[in-house]
Tab-separated table of C-alpha atoms and ligand atoms in Angstrom:
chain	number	residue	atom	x	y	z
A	1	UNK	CA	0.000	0.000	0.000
A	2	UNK	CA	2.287	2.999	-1.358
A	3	UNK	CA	-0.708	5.627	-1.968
A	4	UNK	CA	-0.234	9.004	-0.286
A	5	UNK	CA	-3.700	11.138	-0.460
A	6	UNK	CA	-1.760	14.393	0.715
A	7	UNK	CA	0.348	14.224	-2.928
A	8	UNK	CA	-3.175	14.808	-4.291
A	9	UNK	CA	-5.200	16.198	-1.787
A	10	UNK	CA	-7.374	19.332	-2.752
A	11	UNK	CA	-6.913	18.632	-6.464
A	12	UNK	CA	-9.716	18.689	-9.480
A	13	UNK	CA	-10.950	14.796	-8.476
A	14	UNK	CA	-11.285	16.109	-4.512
A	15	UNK	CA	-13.001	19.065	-5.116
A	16	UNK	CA	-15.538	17.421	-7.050
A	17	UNK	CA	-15.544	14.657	-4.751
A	18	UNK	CA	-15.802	16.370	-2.147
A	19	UNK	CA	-18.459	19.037	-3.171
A	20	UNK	CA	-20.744	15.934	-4.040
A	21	UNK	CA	-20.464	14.602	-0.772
A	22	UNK	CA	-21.009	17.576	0.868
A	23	UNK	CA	-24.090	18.170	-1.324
A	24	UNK	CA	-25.180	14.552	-0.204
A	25	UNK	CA	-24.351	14.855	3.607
A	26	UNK	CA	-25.967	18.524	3.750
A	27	UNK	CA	-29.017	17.164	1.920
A	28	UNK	CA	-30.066	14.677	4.906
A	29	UNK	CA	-29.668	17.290	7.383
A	30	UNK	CA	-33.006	18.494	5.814
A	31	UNK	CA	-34.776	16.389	8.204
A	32	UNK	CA	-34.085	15.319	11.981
A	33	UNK	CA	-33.717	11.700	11.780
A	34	UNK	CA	-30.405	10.845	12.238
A	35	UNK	CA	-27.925	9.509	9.436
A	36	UNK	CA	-25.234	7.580	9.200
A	37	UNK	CA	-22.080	8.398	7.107
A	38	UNK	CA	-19.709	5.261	6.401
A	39	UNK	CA	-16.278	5.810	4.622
A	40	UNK	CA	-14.687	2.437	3.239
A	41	UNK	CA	-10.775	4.447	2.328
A	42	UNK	CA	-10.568	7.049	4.739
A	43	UNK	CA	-7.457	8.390	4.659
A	44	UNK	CA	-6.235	10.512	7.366
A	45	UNK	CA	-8.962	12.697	7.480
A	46	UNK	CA	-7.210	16.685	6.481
A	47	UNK	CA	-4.020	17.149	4.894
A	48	UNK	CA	-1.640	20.041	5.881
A	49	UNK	CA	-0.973	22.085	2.528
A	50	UNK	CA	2.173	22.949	3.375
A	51	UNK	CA	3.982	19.782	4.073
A	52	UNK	CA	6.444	18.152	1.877
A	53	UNK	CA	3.844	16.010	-0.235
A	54	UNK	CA	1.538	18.629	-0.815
A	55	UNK	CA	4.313	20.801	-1.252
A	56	UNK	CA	6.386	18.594	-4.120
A	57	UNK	CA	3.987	18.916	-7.028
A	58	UNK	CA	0.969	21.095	-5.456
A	59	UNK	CA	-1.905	19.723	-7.342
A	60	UNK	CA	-4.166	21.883	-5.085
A	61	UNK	CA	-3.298	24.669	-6.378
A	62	UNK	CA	-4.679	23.437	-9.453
A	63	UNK	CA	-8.091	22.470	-7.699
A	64	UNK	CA	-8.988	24.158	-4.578
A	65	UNK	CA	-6.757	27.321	-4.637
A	66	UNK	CA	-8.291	28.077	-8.242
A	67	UNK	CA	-11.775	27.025	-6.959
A	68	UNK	CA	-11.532	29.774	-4.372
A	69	UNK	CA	-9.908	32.547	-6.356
A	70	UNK	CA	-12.312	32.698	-8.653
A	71	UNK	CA	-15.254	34.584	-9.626
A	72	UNK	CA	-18.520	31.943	-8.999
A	73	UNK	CA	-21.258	32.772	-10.504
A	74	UNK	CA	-24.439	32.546	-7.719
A	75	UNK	CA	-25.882	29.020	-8.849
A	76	UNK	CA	-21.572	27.590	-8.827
A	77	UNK	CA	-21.698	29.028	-5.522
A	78	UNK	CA	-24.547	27.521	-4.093
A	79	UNK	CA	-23.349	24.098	-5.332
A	80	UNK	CA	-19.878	24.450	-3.722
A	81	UNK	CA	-21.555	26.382	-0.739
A	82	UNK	CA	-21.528	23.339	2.021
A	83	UNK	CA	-17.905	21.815	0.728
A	84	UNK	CA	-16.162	25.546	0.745
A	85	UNK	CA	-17.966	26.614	3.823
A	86	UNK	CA	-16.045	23.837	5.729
A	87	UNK	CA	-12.824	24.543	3.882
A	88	UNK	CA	-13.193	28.501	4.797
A	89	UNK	CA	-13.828	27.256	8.452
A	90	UNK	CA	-10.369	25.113	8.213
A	91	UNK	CA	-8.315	28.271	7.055
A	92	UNK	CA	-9.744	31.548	8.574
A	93	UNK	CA	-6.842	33.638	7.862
A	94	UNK	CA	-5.899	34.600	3.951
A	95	UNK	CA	-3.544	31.842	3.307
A	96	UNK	CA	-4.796	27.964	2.122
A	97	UNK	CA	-3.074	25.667	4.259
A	98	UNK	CA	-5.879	23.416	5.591
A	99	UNK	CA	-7.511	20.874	3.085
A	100	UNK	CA	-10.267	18.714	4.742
A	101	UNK	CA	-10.501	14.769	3.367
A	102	UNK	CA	-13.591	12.949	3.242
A	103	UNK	CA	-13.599	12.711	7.125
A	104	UNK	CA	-13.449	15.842	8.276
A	105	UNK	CA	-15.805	16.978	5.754
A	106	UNK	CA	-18.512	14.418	7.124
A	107	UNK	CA	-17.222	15.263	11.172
A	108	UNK	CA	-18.001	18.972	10.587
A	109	UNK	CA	-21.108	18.535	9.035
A	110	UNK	CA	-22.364	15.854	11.154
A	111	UNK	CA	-25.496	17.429	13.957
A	112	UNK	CA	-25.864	15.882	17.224
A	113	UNK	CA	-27.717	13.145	16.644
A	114	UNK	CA	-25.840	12.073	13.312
A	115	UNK	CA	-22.651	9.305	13.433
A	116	UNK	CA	-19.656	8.827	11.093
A	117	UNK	CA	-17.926	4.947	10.988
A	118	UNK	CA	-14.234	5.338	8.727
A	119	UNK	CA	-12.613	2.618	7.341
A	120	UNK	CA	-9.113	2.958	6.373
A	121	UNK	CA	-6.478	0.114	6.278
A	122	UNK	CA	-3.029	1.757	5.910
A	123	UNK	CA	-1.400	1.061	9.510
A	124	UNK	CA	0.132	4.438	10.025
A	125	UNK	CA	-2.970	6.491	8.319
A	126	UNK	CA	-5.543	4.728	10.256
A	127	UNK	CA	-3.364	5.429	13.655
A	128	UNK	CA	-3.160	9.413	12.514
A	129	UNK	CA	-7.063	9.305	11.624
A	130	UNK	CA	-8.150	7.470	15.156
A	131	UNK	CA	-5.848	9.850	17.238
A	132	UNK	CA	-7.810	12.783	14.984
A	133	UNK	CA	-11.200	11.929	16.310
A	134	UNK	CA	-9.875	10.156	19.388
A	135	UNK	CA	-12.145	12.739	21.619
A	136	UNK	CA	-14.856	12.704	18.829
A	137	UNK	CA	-17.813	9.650	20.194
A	138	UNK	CA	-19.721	9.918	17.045
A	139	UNK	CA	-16.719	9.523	14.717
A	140	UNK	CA	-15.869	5.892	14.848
A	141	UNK	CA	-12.045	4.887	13.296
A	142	UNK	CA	-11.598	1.323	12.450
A	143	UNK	CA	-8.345	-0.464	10.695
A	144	UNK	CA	-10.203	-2.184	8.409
A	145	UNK	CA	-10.372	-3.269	4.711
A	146	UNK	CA	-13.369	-1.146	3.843
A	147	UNK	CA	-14.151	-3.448	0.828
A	148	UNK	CA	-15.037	-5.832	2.961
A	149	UNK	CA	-16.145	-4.426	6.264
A	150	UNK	CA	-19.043	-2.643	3.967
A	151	UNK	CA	-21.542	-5.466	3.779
A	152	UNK	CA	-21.660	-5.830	7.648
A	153	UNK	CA	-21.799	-2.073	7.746
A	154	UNK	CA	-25.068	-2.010	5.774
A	155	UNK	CA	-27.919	-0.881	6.959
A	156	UNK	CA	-26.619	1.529	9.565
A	157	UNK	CA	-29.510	1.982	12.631
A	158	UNK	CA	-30.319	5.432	11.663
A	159	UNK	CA	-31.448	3.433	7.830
A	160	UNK	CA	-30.424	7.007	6.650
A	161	UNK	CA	-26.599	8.005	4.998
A	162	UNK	CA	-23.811	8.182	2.810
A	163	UNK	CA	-21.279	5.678	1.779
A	164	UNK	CA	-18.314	6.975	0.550
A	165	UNK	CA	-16.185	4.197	-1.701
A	166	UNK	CA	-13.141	6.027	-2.584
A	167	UNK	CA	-9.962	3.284	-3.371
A	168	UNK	CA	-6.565	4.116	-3.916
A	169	UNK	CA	-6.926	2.543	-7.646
A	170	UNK	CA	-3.258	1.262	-7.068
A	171	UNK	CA	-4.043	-2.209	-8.774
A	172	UNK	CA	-5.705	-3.110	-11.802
A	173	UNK	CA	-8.221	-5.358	-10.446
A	174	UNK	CA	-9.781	-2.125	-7.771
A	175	UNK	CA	-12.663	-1.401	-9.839
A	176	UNK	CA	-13.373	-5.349	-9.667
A	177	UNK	CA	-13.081	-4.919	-5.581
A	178	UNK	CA	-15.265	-2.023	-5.798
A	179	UNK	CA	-17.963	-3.905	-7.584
A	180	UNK	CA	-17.612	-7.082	-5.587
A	181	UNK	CA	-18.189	-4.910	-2.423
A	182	UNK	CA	-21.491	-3.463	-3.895
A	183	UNK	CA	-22.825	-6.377	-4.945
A	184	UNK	CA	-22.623	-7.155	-1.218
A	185	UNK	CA	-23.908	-4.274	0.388
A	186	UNK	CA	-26.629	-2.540	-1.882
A	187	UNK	CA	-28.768	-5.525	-2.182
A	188	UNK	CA	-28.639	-5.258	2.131
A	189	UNK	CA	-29.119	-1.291	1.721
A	190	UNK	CA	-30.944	-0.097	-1.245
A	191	UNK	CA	-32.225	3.134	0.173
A	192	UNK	CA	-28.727	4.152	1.182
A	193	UNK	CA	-26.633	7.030	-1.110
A	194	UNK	CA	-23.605	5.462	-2.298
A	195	UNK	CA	-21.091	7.841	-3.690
A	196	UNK	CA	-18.814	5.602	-5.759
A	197	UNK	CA	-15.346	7.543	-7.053
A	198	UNK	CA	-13.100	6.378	-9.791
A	199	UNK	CA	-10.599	7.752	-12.305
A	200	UNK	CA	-10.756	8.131	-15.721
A	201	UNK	CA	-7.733	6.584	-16.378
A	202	UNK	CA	-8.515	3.153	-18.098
A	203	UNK	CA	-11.655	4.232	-20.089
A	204	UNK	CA	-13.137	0.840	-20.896
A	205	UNK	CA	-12.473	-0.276	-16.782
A	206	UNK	CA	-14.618	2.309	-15.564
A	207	UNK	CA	-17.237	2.255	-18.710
A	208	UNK	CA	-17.538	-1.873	-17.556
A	209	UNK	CA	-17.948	-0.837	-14.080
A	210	UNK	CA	-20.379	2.258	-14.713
A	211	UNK	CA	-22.436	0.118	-17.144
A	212	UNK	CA	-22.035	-2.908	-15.287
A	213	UNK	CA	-23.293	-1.217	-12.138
A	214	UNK	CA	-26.334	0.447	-13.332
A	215	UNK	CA	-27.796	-2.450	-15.192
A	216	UNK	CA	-27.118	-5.416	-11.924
A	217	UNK	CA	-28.783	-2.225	-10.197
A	218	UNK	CA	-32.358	-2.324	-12.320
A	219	UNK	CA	-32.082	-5.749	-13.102
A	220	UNK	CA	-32.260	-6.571	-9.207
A	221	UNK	CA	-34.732	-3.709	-8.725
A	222	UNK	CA	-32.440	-2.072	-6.745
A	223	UNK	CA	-33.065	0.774	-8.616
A	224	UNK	CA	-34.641	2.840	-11.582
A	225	UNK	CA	-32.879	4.803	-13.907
A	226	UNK	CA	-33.388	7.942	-12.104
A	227	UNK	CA	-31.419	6.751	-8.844
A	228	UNK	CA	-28.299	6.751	-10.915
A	229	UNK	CA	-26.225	9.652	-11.571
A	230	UNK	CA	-22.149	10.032	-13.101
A	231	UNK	CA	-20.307	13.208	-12.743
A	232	UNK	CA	-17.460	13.148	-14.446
A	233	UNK	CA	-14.541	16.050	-14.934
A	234	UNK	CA	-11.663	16.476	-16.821
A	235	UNK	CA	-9.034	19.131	-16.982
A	236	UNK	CA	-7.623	18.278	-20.444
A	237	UNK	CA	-7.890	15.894	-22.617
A	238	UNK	CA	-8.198	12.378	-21.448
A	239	UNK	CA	-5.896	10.688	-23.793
A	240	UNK	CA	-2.960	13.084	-22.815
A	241	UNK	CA	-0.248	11.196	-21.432
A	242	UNK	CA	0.836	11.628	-17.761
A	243	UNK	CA	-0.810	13.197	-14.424
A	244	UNK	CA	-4.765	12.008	-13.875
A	245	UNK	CA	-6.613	14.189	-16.577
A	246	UNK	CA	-9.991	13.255	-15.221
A	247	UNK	CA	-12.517	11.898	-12.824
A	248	UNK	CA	-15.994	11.397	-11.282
A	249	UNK	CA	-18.505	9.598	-9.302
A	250	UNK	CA	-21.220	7.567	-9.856
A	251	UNK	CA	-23.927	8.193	-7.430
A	252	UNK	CA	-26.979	5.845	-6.231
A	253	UNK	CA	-29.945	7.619	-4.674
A	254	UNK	CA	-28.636	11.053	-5.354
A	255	UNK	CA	-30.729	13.773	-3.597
A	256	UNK	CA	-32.880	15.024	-5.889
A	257	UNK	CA	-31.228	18.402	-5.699
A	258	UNK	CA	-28.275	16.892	-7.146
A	259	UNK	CA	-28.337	17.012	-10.862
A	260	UNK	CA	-29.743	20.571	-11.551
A	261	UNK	CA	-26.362	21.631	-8.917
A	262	UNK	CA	-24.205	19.551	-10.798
A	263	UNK	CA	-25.611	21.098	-14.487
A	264	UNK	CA	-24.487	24.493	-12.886
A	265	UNK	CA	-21.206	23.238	-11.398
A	266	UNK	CA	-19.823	20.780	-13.976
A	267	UNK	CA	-19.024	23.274	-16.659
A	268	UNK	CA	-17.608	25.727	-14.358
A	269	UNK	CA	-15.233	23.402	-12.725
A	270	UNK	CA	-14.306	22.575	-16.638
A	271	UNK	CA	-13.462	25.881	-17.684
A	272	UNK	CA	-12.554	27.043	-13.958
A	273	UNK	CA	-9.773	24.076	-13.733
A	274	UNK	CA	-8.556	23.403	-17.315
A	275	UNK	CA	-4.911	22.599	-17.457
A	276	UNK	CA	-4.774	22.029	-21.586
A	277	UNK	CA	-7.177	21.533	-24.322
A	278	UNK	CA	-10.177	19.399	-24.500
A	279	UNK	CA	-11.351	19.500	-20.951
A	280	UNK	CA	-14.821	18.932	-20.428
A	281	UNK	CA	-17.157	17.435	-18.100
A	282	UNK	CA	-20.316	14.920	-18.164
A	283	UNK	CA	-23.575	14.209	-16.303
A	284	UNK	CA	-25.801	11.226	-17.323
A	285	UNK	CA	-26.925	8.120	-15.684
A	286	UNK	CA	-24.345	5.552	-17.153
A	287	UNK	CA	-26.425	3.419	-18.517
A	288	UNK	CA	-29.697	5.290	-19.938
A	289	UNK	CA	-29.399	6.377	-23.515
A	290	UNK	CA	-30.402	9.553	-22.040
A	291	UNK	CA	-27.160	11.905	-21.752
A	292	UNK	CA	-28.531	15.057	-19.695
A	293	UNK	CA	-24.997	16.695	-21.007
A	294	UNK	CA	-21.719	16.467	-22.180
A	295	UNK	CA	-19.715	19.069	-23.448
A	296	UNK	CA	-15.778	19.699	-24.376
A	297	UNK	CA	-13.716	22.807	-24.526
B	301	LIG	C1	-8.089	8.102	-2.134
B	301	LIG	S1	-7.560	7.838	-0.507
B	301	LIG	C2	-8.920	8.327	0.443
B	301	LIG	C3	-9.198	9.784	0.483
B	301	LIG	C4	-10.373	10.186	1.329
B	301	LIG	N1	-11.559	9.368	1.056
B	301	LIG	C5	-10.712	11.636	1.117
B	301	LIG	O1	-11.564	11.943	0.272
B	301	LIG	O2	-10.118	12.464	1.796
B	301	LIG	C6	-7.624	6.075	-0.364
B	301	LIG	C7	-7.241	5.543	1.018
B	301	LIG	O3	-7.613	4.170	1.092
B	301	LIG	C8	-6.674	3.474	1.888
B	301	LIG	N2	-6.870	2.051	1.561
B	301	LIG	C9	-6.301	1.324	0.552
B	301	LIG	N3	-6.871	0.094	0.497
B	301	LIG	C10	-7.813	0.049	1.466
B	301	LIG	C11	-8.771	-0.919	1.870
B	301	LIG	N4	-8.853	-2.115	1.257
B	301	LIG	N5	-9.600	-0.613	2.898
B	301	LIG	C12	-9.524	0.588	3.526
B	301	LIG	N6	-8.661	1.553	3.178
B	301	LIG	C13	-7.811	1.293	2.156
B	301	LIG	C14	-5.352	4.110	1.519
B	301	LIG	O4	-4.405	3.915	2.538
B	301	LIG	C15	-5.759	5.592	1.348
B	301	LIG	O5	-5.585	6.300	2.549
């Protein structure tokens, strides 16, 4: 396990991760039953920007940094609103230094009556992320392989949440663990949102797991078309060889807020955090003829 989040953290794949989780997270706060968020690859939960990793190639200052120098138009802004909001919290002076992961994201937006179970398997990680919310009773830290901790993770007590699934993608058989894990743990769960991230690295992997996941999902009756949602974002074009040009998430039982924020905030992001020609973004449901967009720069 040689994959360091804080060489990436705050980059174009977190922010958009991370502004669709917040999205999701802020979305069950809407009523008082308690939820549930679950988070299979932790990490260590915030990454200092100003420590050697971040500091060797700063990829957030290709992400975040540009996300929050620039002009947003009202609708980008309420879309990013619950994601920057935390970040602005993390970093009150003028200077970036602060980035929050997935886990301090969720422990900042949690209420009272709301708990957060992370998952990360890296010894020294999961040590820094327990000692982070050490003092924090709803945040529970487990060293665990979230792959397969989900299943028995599924449904939480509150029967209201999030799942994060957000792998390393250091081996070539990850998106095969990722849908192994789901085929566990939805069929326990269907009413949960599952937030599922992946790069868009090896085209035809994540096409086959996309495709493959939306049609087990209405096959099963898991779902219907309209509980499936990809975002996907890239910052040039995505046969250009080296760094990650692009990413996304699929998303089951998106709020239904979701899509419309995501029409406003895709293309922005696009032209907001293009590093080189033929950037562009997407937002369909996989496997529906149906594209709601797609567009290129
Ligand atoms: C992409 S990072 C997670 C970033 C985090 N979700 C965030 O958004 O801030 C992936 C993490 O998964 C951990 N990991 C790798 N394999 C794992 C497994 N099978 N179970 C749990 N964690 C794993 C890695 O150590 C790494 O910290």
């Amino acid at each position: 396990m040689n994959y360091r989040h804080a060489f990436h953290a705050g980059n174009f794949a977190d922010v958009l991760k991370h502004a669709v989780l917040a999205q999701c997270l802020t979305h069950l706060k809407k009523k008082p039953g308690a939820f549930r968020y679950i988070d299979t690859h932790a990490g260590v939960g915030a990454y200092d920007l100003t420590s050697s990793e971040a500091q060797r190639n700063p990829e957030w200052e290709g992400g975040i940094a540009r996300v929050l120098a620039a002009e947003r138009p009202p609708a980008v802004d309420a879309a990013l609103a619950p994601f920057l909001d935390v970040v602005r919290a993390m970093n009150p002076g003028d200077t970036l230094t602060t980035y929050p992961g997935s886990p301090e994201l969720a422990a900042r937006l949690l209420r009272e009556q709301d708990r957060a179970h992370l998952c990360e398997l890296h010894e020294a990680d999961a040590r820094t992320l327990d000692q982070r919310y050490i003092r924090n009773a709803a945040v529970k830290v487990e060293r665990r392989d979230g792959y397969k901790a989900l299943a028995s993770l599924v449904p939480p007590r509150e029967k209201r949440g999030v799942v994060l699934v957000d792998p390393p993608f250091e081996h070539r058989d990850e998106m095969a663990h990722m849908a192994e894990a789901v085929r566990k743990a939805v069929p326990k769960w269907p009413t949960g949102t599952y937030i599922f991230w992946r790069p868009l690295k090896d085209l035809w992997a994540s096409e086959r797991f996309d495709v493959g996941l939306a049609e087990w999902l209405f096959e099963e009756n898991l779902a219907t078309p309209e509980k499936v949602l990809r975002a996907d974002l890239w910052v040039r074009d995505l046969e250009a060889e080296g760094k990650l040009a692009g990413a996304g998430v699929v998303i089951l039982n998106p709020p239904y807020t979701l899509e419309a924020q995501l029409l406003e905030l895709l293309p922005w992001l696009a032209e907001t955090l293009a590093t080189g020609e033929g950037a562009g973004w997407r937002l369909d449901g996989a496997a529906t003829d149906e594209s709601l967009s797609v567009e290129e720069f």
